[in-house]
Each structure stands twice: as C-alpha cells, then as structure tokens.
PDB file of N, CA and C in Angstrom:
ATOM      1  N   UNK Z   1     181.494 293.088 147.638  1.00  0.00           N
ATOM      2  CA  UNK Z   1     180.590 293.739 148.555  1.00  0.00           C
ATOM      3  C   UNK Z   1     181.249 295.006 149.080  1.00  0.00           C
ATOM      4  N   UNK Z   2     180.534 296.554 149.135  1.00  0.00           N
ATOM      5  CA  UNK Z   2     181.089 297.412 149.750  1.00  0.00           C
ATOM      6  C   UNK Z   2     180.534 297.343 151.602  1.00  0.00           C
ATOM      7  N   UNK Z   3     181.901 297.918 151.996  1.00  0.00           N
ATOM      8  CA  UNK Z   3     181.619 297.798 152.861  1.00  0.00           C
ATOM      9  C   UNK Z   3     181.314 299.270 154.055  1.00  0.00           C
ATOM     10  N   UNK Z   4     180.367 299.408 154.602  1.00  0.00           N
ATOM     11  CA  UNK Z   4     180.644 300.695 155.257  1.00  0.00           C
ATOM     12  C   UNK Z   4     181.833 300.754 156.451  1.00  0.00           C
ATOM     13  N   UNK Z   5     182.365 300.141 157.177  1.00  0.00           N
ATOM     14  CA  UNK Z   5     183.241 300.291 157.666  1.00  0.00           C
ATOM     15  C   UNK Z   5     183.868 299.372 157.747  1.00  0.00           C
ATOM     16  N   UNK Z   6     185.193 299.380 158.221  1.00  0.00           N
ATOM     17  CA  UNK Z   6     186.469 298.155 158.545  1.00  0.00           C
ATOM     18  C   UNK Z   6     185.878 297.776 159.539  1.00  0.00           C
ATOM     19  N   UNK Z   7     186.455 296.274 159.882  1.00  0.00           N
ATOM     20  CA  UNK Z   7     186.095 295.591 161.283  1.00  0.00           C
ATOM     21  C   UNK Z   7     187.133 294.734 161.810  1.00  0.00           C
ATOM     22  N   UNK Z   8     188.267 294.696 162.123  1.00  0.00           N
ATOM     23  CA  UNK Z   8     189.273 293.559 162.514  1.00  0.00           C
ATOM     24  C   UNK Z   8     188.500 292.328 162.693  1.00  0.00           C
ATOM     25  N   UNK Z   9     189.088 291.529 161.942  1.00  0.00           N
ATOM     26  CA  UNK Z   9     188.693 289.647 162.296  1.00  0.00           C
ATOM     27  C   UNK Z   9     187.104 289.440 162.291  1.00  0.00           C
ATOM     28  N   UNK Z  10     186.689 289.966 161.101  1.00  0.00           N
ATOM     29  CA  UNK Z  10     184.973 290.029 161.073  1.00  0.00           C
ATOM     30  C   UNK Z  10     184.349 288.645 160.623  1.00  0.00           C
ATOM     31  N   UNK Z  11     184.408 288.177 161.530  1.00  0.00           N
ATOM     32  CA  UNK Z  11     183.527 286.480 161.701  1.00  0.00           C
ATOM     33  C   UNK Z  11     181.960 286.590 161.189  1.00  0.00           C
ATOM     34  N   UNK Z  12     181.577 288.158 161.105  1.00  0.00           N
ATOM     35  CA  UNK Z  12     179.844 288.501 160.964  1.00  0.00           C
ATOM     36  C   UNK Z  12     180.008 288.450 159.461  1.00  0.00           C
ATOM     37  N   UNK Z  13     181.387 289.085 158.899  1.00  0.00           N
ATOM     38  CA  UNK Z  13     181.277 289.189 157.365  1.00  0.00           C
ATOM     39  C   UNK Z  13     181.649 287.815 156.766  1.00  0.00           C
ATOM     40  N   UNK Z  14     182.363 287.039 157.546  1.00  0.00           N
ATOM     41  CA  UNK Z  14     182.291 285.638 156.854  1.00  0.00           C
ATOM     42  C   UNK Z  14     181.228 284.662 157.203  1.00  0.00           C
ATOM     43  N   UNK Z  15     180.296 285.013 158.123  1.00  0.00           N
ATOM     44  CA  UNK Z  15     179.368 284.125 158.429  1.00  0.00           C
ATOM     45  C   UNK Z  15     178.351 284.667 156.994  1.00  0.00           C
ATOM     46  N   UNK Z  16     177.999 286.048 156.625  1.00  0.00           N
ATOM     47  CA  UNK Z  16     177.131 286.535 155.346  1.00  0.00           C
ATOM     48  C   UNK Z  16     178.022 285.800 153.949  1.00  0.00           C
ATOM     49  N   UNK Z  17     179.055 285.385 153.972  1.00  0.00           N
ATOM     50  CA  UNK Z  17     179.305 284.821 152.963  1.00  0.00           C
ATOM     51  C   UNK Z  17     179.077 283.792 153.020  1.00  0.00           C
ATOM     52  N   UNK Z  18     178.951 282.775 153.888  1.00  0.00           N
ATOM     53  CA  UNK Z  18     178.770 281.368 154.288  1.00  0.00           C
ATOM     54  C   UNK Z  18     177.460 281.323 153.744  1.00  0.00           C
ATOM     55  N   UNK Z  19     176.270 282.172 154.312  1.00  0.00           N
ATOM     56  CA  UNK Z  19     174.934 282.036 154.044  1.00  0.00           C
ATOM     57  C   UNK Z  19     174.694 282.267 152.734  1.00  0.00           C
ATOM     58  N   UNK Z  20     175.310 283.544 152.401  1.00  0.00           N
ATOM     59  CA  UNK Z  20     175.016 283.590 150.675  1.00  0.00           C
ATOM     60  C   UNK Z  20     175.112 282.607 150.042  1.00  0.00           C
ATOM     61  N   UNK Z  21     176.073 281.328 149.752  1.00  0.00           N
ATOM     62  CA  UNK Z  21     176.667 280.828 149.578  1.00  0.00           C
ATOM     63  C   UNK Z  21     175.645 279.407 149.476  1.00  0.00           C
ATOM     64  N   UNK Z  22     174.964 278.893 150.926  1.00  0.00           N
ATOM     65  CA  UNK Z  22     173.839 278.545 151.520  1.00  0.00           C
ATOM     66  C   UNK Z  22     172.852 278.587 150.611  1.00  0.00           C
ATOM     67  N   UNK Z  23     172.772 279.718 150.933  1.00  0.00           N
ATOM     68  CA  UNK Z  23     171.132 280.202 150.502  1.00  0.00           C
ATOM     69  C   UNK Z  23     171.074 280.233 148.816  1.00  0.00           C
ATOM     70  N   UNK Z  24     172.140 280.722 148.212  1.00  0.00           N
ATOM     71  CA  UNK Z  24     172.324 280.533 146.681  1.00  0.00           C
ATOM     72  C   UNK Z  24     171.734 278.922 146.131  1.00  0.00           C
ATOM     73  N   UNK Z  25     172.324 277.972 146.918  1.00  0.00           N
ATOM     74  CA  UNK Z  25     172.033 276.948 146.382  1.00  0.00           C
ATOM     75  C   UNK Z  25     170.276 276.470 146.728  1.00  0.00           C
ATOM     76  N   UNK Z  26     169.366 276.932 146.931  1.00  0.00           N
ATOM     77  CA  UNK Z  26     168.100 277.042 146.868  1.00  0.00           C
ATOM     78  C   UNK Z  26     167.588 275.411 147.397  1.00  0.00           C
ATOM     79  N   UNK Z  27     167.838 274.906 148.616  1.00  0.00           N
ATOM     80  CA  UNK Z  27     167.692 274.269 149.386  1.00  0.00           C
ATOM     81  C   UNK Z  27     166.271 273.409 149.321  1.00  0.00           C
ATOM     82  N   UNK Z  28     165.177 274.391 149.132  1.00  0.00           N
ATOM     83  CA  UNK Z  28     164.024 273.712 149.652  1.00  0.00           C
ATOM     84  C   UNK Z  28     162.890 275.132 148.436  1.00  0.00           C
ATOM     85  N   UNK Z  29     161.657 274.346 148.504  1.00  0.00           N
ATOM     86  CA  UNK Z  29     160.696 274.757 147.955  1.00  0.00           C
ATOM     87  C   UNK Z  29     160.592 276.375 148.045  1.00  0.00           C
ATOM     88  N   UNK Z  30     160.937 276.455 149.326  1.00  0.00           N
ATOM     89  CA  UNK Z  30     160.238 278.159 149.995  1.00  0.00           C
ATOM     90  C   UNK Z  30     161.498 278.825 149.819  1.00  0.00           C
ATOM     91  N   UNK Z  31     162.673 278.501 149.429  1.00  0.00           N
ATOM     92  CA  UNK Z  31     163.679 279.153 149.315  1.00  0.00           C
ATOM     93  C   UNK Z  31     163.589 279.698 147.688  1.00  0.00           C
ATOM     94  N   UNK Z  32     162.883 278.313 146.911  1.00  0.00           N
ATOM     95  CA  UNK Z  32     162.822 278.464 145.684  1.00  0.00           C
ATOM     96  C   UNK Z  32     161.784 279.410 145.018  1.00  0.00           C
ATOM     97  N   UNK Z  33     160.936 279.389 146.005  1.00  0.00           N
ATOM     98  CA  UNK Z  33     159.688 280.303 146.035  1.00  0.00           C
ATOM     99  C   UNK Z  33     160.173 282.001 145.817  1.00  0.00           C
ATOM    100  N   UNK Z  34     161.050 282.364 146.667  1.00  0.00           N
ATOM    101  CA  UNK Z  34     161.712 283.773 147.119  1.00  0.00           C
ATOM    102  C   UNK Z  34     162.394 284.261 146.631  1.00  0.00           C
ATOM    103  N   UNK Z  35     162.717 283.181 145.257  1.00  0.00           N
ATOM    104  CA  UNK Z  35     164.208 283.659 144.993  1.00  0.00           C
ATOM    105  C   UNK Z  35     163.878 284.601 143.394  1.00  0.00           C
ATOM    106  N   UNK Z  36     164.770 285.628 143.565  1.00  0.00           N
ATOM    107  CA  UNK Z  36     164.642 286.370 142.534  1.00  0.00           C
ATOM    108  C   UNK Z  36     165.062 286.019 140.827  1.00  0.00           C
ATOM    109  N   UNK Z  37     164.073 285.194 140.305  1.00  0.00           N
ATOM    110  CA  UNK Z  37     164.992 284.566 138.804  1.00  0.00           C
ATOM    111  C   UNK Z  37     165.162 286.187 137.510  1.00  0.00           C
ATOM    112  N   UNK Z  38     166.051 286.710 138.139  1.00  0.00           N
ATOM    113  CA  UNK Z  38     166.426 287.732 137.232  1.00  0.00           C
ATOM    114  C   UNK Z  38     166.731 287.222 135.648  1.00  0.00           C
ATOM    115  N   UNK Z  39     167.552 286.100 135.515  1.00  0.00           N
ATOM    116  CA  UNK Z  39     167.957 285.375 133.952  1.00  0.00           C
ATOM    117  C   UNK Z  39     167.061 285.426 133.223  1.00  0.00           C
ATOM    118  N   UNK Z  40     166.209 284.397 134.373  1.00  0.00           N
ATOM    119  CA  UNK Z  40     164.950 284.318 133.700  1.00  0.00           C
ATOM    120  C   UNK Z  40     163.796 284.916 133.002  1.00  0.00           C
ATOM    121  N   UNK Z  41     163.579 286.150 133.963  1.00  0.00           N
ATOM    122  CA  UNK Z  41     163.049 287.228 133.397  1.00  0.00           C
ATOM    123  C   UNK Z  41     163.430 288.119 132.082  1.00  0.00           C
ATOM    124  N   UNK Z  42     164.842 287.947 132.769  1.00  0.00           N
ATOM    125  CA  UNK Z  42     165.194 289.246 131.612  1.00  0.00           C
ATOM    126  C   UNK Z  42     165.291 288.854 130.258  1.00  0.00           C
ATOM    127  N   UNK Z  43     165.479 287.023 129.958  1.00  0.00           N
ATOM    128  CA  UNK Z  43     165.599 286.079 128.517  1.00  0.00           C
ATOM    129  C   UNK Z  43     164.144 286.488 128.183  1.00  0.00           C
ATOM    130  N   UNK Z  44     163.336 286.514 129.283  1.00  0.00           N
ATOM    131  CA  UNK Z  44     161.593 286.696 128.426  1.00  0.00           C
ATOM    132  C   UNK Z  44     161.266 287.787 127.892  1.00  0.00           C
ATOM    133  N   UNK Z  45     161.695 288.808 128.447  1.00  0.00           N
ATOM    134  CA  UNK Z  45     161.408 290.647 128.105  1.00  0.00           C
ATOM    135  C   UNK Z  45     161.883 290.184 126.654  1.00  0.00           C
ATOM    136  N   UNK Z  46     163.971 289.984 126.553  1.00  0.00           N
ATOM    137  CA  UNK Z  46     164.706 289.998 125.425  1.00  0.00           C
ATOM    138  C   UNK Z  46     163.591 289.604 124.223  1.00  0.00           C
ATOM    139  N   UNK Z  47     162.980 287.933 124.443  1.00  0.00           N
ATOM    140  CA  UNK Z  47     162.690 287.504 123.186  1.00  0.00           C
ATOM    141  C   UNK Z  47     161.519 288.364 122.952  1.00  0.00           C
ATOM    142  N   UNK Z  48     161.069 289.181 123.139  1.00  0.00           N
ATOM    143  CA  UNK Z  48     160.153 290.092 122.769  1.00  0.00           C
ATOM    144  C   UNK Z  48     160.450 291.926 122.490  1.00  0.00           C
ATOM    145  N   UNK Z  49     161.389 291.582 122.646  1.00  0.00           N
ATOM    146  CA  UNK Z  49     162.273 293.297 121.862  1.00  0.00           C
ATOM    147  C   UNK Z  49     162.506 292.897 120.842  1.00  0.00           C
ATOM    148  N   UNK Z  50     162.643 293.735 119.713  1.00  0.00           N
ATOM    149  CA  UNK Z  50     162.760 293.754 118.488  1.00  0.00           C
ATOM    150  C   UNK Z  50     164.652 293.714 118.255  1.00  0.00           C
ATOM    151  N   UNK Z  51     164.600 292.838 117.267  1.00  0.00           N
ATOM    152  CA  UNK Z  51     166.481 292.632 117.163  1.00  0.00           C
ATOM    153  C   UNK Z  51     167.382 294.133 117.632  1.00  0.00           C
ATOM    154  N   UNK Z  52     166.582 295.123 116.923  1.00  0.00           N
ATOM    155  CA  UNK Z  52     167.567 296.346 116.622  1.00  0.00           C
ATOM    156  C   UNK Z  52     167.338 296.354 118.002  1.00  0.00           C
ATOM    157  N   UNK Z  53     166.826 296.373 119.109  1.00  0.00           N
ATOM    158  CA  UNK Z  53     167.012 296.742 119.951  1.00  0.00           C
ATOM    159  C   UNK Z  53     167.277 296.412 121.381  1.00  0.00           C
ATOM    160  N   UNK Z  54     167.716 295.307 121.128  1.00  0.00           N
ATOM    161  CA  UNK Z  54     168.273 294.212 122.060  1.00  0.00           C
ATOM    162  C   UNK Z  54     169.309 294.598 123.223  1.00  0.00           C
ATOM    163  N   UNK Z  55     170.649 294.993 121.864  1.00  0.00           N
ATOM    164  CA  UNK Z  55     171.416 295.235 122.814  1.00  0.00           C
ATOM    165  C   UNK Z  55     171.624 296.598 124.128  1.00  0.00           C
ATOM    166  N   UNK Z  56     170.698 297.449 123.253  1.00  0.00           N
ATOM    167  CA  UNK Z  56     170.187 298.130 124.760  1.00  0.00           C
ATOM    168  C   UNK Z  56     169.281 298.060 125.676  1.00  0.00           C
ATOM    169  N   UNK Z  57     168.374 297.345 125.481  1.00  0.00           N
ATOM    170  CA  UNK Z  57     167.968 296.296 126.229  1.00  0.00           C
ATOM    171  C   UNK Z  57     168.226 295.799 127.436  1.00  0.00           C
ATOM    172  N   UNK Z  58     169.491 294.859 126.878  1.00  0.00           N
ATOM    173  CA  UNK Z  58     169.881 293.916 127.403  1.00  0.00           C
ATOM    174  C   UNK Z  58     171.076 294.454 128.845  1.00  0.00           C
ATOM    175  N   UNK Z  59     171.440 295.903 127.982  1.00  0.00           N
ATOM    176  CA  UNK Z  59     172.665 296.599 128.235  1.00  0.00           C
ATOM    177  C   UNK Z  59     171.833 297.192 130.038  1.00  0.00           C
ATOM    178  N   UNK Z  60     170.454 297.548 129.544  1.00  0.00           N
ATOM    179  CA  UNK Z  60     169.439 298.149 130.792  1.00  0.00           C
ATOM    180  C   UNK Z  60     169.035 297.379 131.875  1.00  0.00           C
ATOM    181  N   UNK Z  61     169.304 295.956 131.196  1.00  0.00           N
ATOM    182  CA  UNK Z  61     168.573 294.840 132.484  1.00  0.00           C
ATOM    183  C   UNK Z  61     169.818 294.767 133.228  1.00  0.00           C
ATOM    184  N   UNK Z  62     170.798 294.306 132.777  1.00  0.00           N
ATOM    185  CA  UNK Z  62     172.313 294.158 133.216  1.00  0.00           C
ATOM    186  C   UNK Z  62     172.536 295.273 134.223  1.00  0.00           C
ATOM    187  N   UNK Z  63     172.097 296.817 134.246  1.00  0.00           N
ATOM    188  CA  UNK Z  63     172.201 297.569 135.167  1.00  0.00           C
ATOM    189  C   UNK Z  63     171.092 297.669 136.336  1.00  0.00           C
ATOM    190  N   UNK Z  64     170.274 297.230 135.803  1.00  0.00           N
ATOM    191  CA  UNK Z  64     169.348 297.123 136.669  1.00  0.00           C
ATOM    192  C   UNK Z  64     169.649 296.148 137.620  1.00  0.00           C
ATOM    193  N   UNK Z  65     169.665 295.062 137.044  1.00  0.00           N
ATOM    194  CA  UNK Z  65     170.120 293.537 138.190  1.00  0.00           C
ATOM    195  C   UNK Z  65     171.478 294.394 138.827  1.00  0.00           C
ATOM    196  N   UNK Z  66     172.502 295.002 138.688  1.00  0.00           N
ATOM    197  CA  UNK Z  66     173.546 295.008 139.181  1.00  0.00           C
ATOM    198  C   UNK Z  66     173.267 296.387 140.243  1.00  0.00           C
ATOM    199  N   UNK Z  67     172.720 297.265 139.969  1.00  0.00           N
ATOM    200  CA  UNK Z  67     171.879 298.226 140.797  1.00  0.00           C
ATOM    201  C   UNK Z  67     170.910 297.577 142.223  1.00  0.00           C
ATOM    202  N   UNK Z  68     170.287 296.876 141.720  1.00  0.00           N
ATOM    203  CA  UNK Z  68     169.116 296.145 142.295  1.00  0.00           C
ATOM    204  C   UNK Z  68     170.434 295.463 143.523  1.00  0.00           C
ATOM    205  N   UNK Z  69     170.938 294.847 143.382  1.00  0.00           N
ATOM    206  CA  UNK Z  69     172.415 294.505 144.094  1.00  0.00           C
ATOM    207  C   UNK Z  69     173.214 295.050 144.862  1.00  0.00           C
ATOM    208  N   UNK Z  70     173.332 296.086 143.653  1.00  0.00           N
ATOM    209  CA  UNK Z  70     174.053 297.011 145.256  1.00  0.00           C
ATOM    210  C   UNK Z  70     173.050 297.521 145.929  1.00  0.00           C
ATOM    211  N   UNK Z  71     172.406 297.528 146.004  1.00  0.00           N
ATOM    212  CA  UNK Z  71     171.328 297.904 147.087  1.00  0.00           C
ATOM    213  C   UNK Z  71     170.428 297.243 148.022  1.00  0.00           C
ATOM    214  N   UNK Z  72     170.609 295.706 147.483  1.00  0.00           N
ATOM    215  CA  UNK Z  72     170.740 294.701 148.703  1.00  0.00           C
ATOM    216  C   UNK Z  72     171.920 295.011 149.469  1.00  0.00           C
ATOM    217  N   UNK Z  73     172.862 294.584 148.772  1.00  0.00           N
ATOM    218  CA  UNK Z  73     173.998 294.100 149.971  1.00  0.00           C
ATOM    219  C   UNK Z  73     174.162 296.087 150.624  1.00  0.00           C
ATOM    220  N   UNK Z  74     173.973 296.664 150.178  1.00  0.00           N
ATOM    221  CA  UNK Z  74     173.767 298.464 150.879  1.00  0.00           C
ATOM    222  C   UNK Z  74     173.433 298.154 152.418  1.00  0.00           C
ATOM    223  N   UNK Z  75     171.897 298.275 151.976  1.00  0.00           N
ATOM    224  CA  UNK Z  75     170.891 297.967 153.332  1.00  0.00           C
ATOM    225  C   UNK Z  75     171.510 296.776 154.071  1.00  0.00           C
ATOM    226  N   UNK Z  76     171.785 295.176 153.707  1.00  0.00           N
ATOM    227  CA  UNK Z  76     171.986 294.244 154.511  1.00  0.00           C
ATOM    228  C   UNK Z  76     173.214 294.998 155.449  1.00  0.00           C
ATOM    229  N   UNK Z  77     174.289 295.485 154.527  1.00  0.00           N
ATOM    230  CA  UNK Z  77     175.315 296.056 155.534  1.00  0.00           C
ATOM    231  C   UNK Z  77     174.658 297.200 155.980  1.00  0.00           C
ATOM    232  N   UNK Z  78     174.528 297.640 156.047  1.00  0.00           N
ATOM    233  CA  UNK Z  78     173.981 298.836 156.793  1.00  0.00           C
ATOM    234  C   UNK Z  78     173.175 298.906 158.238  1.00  0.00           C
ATOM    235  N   UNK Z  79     171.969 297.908 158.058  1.00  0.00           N
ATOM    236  CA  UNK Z  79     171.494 297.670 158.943  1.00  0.00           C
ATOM    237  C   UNK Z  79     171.791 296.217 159.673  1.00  0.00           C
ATOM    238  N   UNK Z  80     171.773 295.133 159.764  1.00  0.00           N
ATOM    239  CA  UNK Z  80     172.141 293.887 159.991  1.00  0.00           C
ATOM    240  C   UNK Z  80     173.936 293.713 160.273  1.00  0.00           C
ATOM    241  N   UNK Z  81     174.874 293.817 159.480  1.00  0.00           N
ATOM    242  CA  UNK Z  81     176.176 293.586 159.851  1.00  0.00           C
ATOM    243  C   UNK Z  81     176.754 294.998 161.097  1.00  0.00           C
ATOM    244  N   UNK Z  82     176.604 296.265 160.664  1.00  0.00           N
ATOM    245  CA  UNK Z  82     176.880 297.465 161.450  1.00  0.00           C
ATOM    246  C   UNK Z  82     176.206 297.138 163.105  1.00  0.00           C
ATOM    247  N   UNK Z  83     174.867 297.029 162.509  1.00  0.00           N
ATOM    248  CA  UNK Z  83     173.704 297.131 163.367  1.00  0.00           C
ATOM    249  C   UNK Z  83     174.141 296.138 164.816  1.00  0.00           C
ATOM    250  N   UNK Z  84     174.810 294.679 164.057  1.00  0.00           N
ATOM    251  CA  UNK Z  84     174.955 294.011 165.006  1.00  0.00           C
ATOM    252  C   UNK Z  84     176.410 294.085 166.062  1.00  0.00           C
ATOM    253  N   UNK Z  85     177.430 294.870 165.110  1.00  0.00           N
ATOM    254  CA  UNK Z  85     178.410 295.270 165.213  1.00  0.00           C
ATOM    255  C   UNK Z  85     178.389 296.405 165.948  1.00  0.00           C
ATOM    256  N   UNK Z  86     177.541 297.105 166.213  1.00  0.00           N
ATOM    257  CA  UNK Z  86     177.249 298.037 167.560  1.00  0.00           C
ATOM    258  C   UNK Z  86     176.660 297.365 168.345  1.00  0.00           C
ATOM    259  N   UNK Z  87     175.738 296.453 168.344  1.00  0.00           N
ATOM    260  CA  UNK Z  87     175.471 296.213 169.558  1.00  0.00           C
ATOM    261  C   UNK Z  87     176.231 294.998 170.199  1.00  0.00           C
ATOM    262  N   UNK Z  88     177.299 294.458 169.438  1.00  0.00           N
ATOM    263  CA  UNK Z  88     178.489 293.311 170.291  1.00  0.00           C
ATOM    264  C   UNK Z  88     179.067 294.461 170.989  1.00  0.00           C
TER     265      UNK Z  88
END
C-alpha cells in the first residue's frame, strides 16, 4: 500500500489491514454480493479471445485489476486514513 504520509505508531493503518483481511474472507451474503470477482471475469473475457491473442489480453486485465487497485487503496488513504488523521 502507498502511503501519502508517515504516521508514528499508526494503529489506523493496522486497523485497515485487520479489516482487509476481514472483509477478504467474504463473511456473509451482502459481502459476497459487493465483492469484485475480477478472476472470474477476466477467465470469461480470456475463453473468448482468440489463442493468438491471449497473452495480451491477459497481459491488459492484469493491469487493469492492478490499476483498478491502486486507486482504491489511493482514495481510501487519501480520504478516510489522512482524513481521520487530521481530525485526531
């Protein structure tokens, strides 16, 4: 995770790992509901590209999911960890 700033003894950044962590394991129906099945998707696109062209493809989803990512955890830090970290 990048982080926008240092924080001595950041209990806020280990409590977001705790939850990730949490929340990864997909608990209940509505969690399962929300959750983004990227694998999943991207195995369905694959079996419908043509061989020759798979591995760029595959090479495009891989940036995408990892894009798509940093730009969660961007915003979550940005607004939510900072956010709360100014106002302690």
């Amino acid at each position: 995770m990048k982080n926008l700033r240092e924080v001595n003894d950041d209990i806020l950044k280990d409590w977001f790992i705790y939850r990730d962590e949490d929340i990864s394991a997909l608990k209940s129906n509505e969690d399962k509901k929300h959750w983004i099945y990227f694998d999943e998707i991207a195995e369905k696109i694959l079996r419908n590209v043509p061989e020759q062209n798979k591995k760029y493809v595959k090479k495009q989803l891989d940036l995408l999911d990892e894009n798509f990512m940093d730009y969660i955890f961007y915003w979550n830090e940005k607004y939510y960890r900072n956010g709360f970290v100014d106002g302690v």
